[in-house]
mmCIF file of C-alpha atoms and ligand atoms in Angstrom:
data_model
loop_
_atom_site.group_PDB
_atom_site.id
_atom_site.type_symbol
_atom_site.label_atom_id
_atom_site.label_comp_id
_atom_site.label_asym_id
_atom_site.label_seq_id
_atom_site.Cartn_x
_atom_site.Cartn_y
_atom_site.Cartn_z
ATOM 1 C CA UNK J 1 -15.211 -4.688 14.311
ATOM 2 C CA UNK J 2 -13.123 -7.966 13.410
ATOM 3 C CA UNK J 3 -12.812 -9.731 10.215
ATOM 4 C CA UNK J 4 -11.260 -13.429 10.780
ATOM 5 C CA UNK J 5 -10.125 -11.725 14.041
ATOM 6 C CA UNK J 6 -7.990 -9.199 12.095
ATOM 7 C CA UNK J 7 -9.347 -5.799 13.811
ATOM 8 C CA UNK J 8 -10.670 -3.196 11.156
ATOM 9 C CA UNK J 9 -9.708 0.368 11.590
ATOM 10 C CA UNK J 10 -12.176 3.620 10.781
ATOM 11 C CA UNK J 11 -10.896 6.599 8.975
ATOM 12 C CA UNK J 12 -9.823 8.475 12.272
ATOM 13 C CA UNK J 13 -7.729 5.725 13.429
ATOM 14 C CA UNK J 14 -5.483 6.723 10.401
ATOM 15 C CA UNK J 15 -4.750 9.678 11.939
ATOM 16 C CA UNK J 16 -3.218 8.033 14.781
ATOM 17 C CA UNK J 17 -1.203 5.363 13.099
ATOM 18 C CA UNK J 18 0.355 8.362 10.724
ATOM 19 C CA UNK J 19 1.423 10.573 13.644
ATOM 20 C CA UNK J 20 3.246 7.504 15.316
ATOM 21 C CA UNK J 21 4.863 6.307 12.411
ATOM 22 C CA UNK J 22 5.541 9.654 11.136
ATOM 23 C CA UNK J 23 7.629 10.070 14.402
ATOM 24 C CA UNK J 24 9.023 6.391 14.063
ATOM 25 C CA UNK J 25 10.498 7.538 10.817
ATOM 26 C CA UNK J 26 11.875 11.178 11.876
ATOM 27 C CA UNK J 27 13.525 9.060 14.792
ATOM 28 C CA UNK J 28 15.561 6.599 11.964
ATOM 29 C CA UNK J 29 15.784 9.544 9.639
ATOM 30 C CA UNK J 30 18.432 11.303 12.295
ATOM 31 C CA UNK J 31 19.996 8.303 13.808
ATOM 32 C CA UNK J 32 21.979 7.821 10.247
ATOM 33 C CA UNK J 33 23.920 10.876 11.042
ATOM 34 C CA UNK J 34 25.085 8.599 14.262
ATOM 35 C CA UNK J 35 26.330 5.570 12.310
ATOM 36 C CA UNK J 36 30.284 5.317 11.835
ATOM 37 C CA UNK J 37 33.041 3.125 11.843
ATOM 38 C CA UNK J 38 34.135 2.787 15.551
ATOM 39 C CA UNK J 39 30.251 3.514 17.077
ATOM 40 C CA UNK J 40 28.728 1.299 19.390
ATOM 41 C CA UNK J 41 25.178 -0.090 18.841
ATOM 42 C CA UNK J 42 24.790 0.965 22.760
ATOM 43 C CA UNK J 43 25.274 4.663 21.530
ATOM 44 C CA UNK J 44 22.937 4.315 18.732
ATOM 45 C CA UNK J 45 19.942 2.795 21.374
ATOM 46 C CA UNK J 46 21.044 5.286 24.115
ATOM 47 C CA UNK J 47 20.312 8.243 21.203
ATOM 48 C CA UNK J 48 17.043 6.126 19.928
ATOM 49 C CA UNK J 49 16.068 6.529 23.495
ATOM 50 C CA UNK J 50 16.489 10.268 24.133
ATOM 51 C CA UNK J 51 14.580 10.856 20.846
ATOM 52 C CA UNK J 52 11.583 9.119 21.678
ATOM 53 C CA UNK J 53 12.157 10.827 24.921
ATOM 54 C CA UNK J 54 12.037 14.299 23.200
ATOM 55 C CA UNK J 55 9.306 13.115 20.516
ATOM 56 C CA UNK J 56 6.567 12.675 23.643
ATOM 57 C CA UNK J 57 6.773 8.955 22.500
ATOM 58 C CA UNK J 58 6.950 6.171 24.872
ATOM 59 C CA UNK J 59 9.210 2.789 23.871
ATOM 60 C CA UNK J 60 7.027 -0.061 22.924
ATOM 61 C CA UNK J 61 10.041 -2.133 23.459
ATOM 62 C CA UNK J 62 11.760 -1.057 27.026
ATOM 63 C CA UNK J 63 10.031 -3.668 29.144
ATOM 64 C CA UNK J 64 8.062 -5.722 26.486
ATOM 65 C CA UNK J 65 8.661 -9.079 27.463
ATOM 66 C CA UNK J 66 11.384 -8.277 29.853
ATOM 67 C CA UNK J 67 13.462 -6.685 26.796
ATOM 68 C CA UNK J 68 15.468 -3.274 27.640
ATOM 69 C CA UNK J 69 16.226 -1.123 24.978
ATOM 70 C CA UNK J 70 14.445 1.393 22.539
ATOM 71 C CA UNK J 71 15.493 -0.166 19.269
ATOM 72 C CA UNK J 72 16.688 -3.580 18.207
ATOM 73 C CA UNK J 73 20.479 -2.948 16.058
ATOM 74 C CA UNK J 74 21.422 -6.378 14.231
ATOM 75 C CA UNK J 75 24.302 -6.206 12.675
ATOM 76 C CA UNK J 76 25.647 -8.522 9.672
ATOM 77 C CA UNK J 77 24.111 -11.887 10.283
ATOM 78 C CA UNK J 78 21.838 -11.262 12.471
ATOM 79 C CA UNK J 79 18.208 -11.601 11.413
ATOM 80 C CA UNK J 80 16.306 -9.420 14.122
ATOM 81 C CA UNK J 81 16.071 -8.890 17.758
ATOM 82 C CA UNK J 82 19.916 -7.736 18.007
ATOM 83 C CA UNK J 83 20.582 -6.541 21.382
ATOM 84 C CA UNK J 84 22.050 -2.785 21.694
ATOM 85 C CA UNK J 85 25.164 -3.376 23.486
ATOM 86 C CA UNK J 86 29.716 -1.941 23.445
ATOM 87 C CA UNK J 87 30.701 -4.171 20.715
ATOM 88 C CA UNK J 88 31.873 -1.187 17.957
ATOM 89 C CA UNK J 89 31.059 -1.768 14.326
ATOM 90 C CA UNK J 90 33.406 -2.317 11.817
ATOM 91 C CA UNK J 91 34.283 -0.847 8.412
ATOM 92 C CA UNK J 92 32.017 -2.832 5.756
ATOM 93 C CA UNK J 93 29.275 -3.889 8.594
ATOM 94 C CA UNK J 94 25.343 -3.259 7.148
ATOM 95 C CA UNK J 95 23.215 -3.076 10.376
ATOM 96 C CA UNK J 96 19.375 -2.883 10.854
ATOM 97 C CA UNK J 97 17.501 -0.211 13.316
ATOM 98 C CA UNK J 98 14.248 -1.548 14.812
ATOM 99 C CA UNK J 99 12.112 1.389 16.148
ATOM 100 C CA UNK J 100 8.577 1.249 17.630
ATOM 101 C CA UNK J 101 7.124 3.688 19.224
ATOM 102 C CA UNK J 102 4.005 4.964 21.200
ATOM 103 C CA UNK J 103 1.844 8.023 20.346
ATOM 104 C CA UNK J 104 -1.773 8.295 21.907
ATOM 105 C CA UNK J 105 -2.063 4.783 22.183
ATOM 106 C CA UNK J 106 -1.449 4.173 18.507
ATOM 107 C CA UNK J 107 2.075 1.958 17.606
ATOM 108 C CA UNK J 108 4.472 2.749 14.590
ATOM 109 C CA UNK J 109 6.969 0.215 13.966
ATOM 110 C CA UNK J 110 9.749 0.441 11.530
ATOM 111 C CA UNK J 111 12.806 -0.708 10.730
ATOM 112 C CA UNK J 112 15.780 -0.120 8.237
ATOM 113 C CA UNK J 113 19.369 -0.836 7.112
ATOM 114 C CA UNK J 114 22.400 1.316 7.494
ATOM 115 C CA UNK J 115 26.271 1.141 6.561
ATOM 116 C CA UNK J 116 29.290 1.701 8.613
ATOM 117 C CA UNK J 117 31.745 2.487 6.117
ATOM 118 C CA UNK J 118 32.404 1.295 2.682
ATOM 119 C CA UNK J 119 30.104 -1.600 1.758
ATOM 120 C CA UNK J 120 31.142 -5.147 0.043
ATOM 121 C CA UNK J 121 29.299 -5.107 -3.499
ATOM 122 C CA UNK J 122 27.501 -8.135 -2.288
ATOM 123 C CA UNK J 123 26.062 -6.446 0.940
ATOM 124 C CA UNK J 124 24.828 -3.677 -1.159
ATOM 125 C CA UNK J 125 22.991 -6.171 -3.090
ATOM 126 C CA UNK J 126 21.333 -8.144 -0.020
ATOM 127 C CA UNK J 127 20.299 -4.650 1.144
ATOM 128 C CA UNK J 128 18.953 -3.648 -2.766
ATOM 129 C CA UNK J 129 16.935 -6.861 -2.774
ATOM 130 C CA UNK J 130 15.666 -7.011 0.575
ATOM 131 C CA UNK J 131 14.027 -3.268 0.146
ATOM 132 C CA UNK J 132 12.706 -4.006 -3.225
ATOM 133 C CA UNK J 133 10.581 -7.025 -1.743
ATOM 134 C CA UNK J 134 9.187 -5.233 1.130
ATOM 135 C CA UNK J 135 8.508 -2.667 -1.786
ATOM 136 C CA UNK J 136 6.823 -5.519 -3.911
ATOM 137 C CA UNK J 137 4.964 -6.629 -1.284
ATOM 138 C CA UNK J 138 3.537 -3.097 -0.368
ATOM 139 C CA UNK J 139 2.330 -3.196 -3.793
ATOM 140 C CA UNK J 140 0.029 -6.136 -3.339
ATOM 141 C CA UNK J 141 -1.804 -4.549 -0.677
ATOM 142 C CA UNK J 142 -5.500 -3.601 -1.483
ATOM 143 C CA UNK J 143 -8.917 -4.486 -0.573
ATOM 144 C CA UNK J 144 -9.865 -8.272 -2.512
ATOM 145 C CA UNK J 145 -5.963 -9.617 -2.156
ATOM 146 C CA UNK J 146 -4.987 -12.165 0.306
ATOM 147 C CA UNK J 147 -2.089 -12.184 2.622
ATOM 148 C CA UNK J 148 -0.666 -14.768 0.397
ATOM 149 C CA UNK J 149 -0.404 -12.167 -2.615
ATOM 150 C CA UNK J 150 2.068 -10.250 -0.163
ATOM 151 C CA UNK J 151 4.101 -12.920 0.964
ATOM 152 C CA UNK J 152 3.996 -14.654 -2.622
ATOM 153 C CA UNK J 153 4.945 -11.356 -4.060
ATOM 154 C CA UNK J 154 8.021 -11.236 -1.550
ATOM 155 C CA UNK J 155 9.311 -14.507 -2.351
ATOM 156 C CA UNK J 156 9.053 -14.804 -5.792
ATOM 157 C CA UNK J 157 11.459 -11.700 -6.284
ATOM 158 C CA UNK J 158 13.771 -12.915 -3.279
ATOM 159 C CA UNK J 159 14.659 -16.256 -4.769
ATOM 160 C CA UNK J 160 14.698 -14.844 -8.159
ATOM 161 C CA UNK J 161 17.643 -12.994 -7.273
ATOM 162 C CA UNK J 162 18.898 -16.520 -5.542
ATOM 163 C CA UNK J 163 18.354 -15.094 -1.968
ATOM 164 C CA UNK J 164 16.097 -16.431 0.756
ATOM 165 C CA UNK J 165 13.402 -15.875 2.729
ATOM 166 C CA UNK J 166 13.697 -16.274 6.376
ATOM 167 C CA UNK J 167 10.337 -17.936 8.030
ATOM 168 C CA UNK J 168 10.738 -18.099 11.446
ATOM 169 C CA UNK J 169 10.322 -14.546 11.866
ATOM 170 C CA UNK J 170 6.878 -12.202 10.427
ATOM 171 C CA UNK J 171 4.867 -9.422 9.971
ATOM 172 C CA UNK J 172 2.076 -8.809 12.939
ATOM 173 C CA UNK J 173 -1.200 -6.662 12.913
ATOM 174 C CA UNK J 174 -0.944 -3.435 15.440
ATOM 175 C CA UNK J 175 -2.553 -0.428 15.894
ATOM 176 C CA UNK J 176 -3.463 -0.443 19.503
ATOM 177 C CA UNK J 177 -1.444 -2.626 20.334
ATOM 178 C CA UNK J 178 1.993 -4.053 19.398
ATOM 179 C CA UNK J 179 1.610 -7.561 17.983
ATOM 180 C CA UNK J 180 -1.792 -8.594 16.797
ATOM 181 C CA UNK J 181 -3.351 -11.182 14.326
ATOM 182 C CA UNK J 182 -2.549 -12.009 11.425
ATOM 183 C CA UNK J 183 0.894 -13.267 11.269
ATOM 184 C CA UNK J 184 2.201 -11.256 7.997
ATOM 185 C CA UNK J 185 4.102 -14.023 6.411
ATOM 186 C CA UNK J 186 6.581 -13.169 4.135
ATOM 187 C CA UNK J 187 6.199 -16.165 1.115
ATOM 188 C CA UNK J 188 3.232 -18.071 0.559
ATOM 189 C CA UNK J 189 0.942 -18.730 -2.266
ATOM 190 C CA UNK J 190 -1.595 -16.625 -4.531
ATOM 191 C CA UNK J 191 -5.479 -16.256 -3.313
ATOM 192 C CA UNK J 192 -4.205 -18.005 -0.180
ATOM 193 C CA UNK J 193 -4.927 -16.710 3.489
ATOM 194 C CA UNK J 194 -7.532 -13.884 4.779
ATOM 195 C CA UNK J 195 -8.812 -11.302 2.231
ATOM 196 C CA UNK J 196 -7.056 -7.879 3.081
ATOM 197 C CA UNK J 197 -9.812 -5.673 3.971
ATOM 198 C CA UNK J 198 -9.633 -1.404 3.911
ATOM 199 C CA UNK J 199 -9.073 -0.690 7.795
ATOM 200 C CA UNK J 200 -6.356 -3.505 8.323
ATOM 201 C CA UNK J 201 -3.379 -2.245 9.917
ATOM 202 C CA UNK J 202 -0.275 -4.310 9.764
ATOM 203 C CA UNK J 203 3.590 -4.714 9.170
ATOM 204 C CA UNK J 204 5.338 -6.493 6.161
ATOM 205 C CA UNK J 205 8.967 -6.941 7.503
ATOM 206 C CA UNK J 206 11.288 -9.157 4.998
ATOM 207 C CA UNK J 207 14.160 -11.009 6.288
ATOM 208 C CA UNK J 208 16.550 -11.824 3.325
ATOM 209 C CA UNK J 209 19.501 -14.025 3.754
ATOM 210 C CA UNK J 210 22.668 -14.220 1.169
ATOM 211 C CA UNK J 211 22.241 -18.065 1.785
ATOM 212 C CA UNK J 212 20.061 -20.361 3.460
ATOM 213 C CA UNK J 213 17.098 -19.309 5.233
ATOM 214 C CA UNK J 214 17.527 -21.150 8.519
ATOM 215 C CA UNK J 215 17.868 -18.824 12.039
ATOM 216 C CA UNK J 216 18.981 -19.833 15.513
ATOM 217 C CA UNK J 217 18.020 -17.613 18.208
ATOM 218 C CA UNK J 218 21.127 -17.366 20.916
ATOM 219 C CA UNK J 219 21.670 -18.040 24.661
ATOM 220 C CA UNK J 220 20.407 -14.307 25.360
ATOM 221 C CA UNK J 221 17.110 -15.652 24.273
ATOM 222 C CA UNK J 222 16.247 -12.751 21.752
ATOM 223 C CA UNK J 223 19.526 -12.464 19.348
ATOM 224 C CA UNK J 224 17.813 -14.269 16.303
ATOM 225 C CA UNK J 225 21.240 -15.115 13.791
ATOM 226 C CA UNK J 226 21.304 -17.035 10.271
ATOM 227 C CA UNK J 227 22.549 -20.595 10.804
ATOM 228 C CA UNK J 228 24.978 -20.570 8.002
ATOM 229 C CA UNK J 229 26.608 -17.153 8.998
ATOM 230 C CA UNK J 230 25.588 -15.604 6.241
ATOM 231 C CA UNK J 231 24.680 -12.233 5.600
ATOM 232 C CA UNK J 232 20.841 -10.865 6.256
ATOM 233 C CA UNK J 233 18.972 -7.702 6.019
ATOM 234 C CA UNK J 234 15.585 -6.412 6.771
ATOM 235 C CA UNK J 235 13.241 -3.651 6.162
ATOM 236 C CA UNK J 236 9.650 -2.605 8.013
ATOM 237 C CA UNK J 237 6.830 -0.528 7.527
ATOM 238 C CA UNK J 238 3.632 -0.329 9.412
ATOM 239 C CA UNK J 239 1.084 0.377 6.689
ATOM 240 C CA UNK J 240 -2.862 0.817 6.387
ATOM 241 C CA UNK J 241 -5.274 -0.564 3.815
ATOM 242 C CA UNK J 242 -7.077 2.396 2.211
ATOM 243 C CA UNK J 243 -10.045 1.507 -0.354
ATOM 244 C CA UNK J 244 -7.908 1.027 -3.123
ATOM 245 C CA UNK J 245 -4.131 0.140 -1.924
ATOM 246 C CA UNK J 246 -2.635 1.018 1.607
ATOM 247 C CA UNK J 247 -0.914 4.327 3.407
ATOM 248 C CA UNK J 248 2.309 3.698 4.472
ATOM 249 C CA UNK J 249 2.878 5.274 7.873
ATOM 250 C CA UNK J 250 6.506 4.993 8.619
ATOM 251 C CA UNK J 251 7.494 6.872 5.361
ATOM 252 C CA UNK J 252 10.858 8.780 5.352
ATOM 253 C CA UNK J 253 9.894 12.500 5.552
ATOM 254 C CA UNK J 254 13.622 12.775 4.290
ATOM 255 C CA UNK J 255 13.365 10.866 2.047
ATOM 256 C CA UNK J 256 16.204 8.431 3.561
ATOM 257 C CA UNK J 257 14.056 5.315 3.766
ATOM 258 C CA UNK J 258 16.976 3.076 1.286
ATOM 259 C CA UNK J 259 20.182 5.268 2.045
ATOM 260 C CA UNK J 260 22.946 5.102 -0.427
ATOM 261 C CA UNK J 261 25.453 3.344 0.041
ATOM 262 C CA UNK J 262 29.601 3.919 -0.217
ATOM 263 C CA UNK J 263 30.819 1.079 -2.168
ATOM 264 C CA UNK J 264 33.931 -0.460 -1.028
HETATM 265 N N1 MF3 F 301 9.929 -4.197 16.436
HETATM 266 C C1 MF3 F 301 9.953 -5.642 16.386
HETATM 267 C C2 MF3 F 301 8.914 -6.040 15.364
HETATM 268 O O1 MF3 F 301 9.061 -5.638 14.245
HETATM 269 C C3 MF3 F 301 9.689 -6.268 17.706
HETATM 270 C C4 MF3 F 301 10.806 -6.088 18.652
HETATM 271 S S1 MF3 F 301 10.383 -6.743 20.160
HETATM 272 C C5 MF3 F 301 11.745 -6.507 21.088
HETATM 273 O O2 MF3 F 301 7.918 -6.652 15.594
HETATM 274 F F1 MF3 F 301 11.396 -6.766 22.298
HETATM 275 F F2 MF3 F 301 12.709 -7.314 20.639
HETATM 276 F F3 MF3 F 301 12.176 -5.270 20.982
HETATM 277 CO CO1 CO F 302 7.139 -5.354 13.541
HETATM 278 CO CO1 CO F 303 9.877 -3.651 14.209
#
């Protein structure tokens, strides 16, 4: 069954969105160990790809679109779609870990931010306020609410804290299958958009820049980057709407979901 072509989900379809995303977490969980000063994002992948190896998962990104790695790792100011490569990271760089994997057919996509080294105050803060609006937005989800309540939700409390919203980039049904309708956006307005429904299965995924919201995508054709330089961070989960909120599926079983940080 579809509502507004948005596919609704039945109760034992839960099952297998929570087993992929509970592996999806595990695998982001034990990567942190494997962030340092003088690692290269090519290690990191390489590792991401053993795990879902080990996990019985498949990659829903090795070959999608003629991309080859198991994660996405953008570093500093890049938005999303960094490409795993030798370049080593630096004391003070903030990085985000895209991970979606495969699991009986069923997708969990996640993503978070991590810290090589001691962190600039104001990095800290982009990460703080980036995982408190995916947070925010979470909390908008439930049967009667619009998409527009999440996104509206998201950038309210982004600009608040004078940040900004990317919106060339969004959130994307899945369940089945990787990207599906509706396009999660991540700002909007109240009441506006479809009605969430219990059975939806989607992603919220904030991009937050330090400054403008703007984004470039390089010559590689995936490396999305801010246009002003400036700093960005993002954070995904792949969540469910129950009858009276939503299940998260990619939640932390350690707990590790917003690390700490060493300050600088
Ligand atoms: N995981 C990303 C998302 O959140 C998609 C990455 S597609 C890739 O939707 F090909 F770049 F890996
Ligand atoms: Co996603
Ligand atoms: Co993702």
């Amino acid at each position: 069954m579809t509502r507004e072509g948005i596919r609704i989900h039945e109760a034992a379809d839960f099952d297998g969105m929570r087993k992929a995303g509970e592996v999806t977490a595990r695998i982001l969980d034990e990567i942190a160990d494997h962030i340092f000063v003088g690692q290269t994002t090519g290690e990191i992948d390489r590792i991401i790809e053993e795990k879902v190896t080990e996990y019985g998962t498949t990659s829903a990104t090795i070959g999608y679109k003629g991309y080859k790695h198991a994660s996405c790792i953008s570093v500093n100011h890049v938005v999303c779609h960094g490409i795993p490569g030798d370049k080593k990271l630096k004391d003070g760089d903030i990085l985000n870990i895209d991970v979606t994997v495969i699991l009986d057919g069923w997708f969990g996509d996640s993503s978070r931010m991590y810290a090589a080294g001691n962190l600039p105050r104001k990095a800290e803060r982009l990460i703080e306020v980036t995982h408190d609006s995916l947070m925010r937005g979470i909390e908008a989800v439930k049967p009667g609410n619009t998409f527009g309540d999440i996104g509206h939700a998201i950038q309210t409390y982004v600009e608040a804290q004078r940040m900004s919203v990317v919106r060339d980039f969004c959130g994307h049904g899945l369940g089945r299958v990787f990207h599906a309708p509706p396009n999660v956006l991540h700002y909007g307005r109240p009441g506006t958009g479809p009605v969430l429904e219990e059975g939806m299965f989607f992603t919220i995924e904030p991009m937050v820049n330090v400054g403008r919201p703007e984004t470039k995508v390089l010559a590689d054709d995936w490396t999305a980057v801010t246009r002003d330089k400036s700093l960005s961070a993002q954070f995904e989960h792949s969540i469910g709407v129950t009858a009276d909120g939503c299940e998260v599926f990619t939640l932390s079983p350690g707990g590790l979901f917003h690390p700490t940080y060493k300050q600088g």
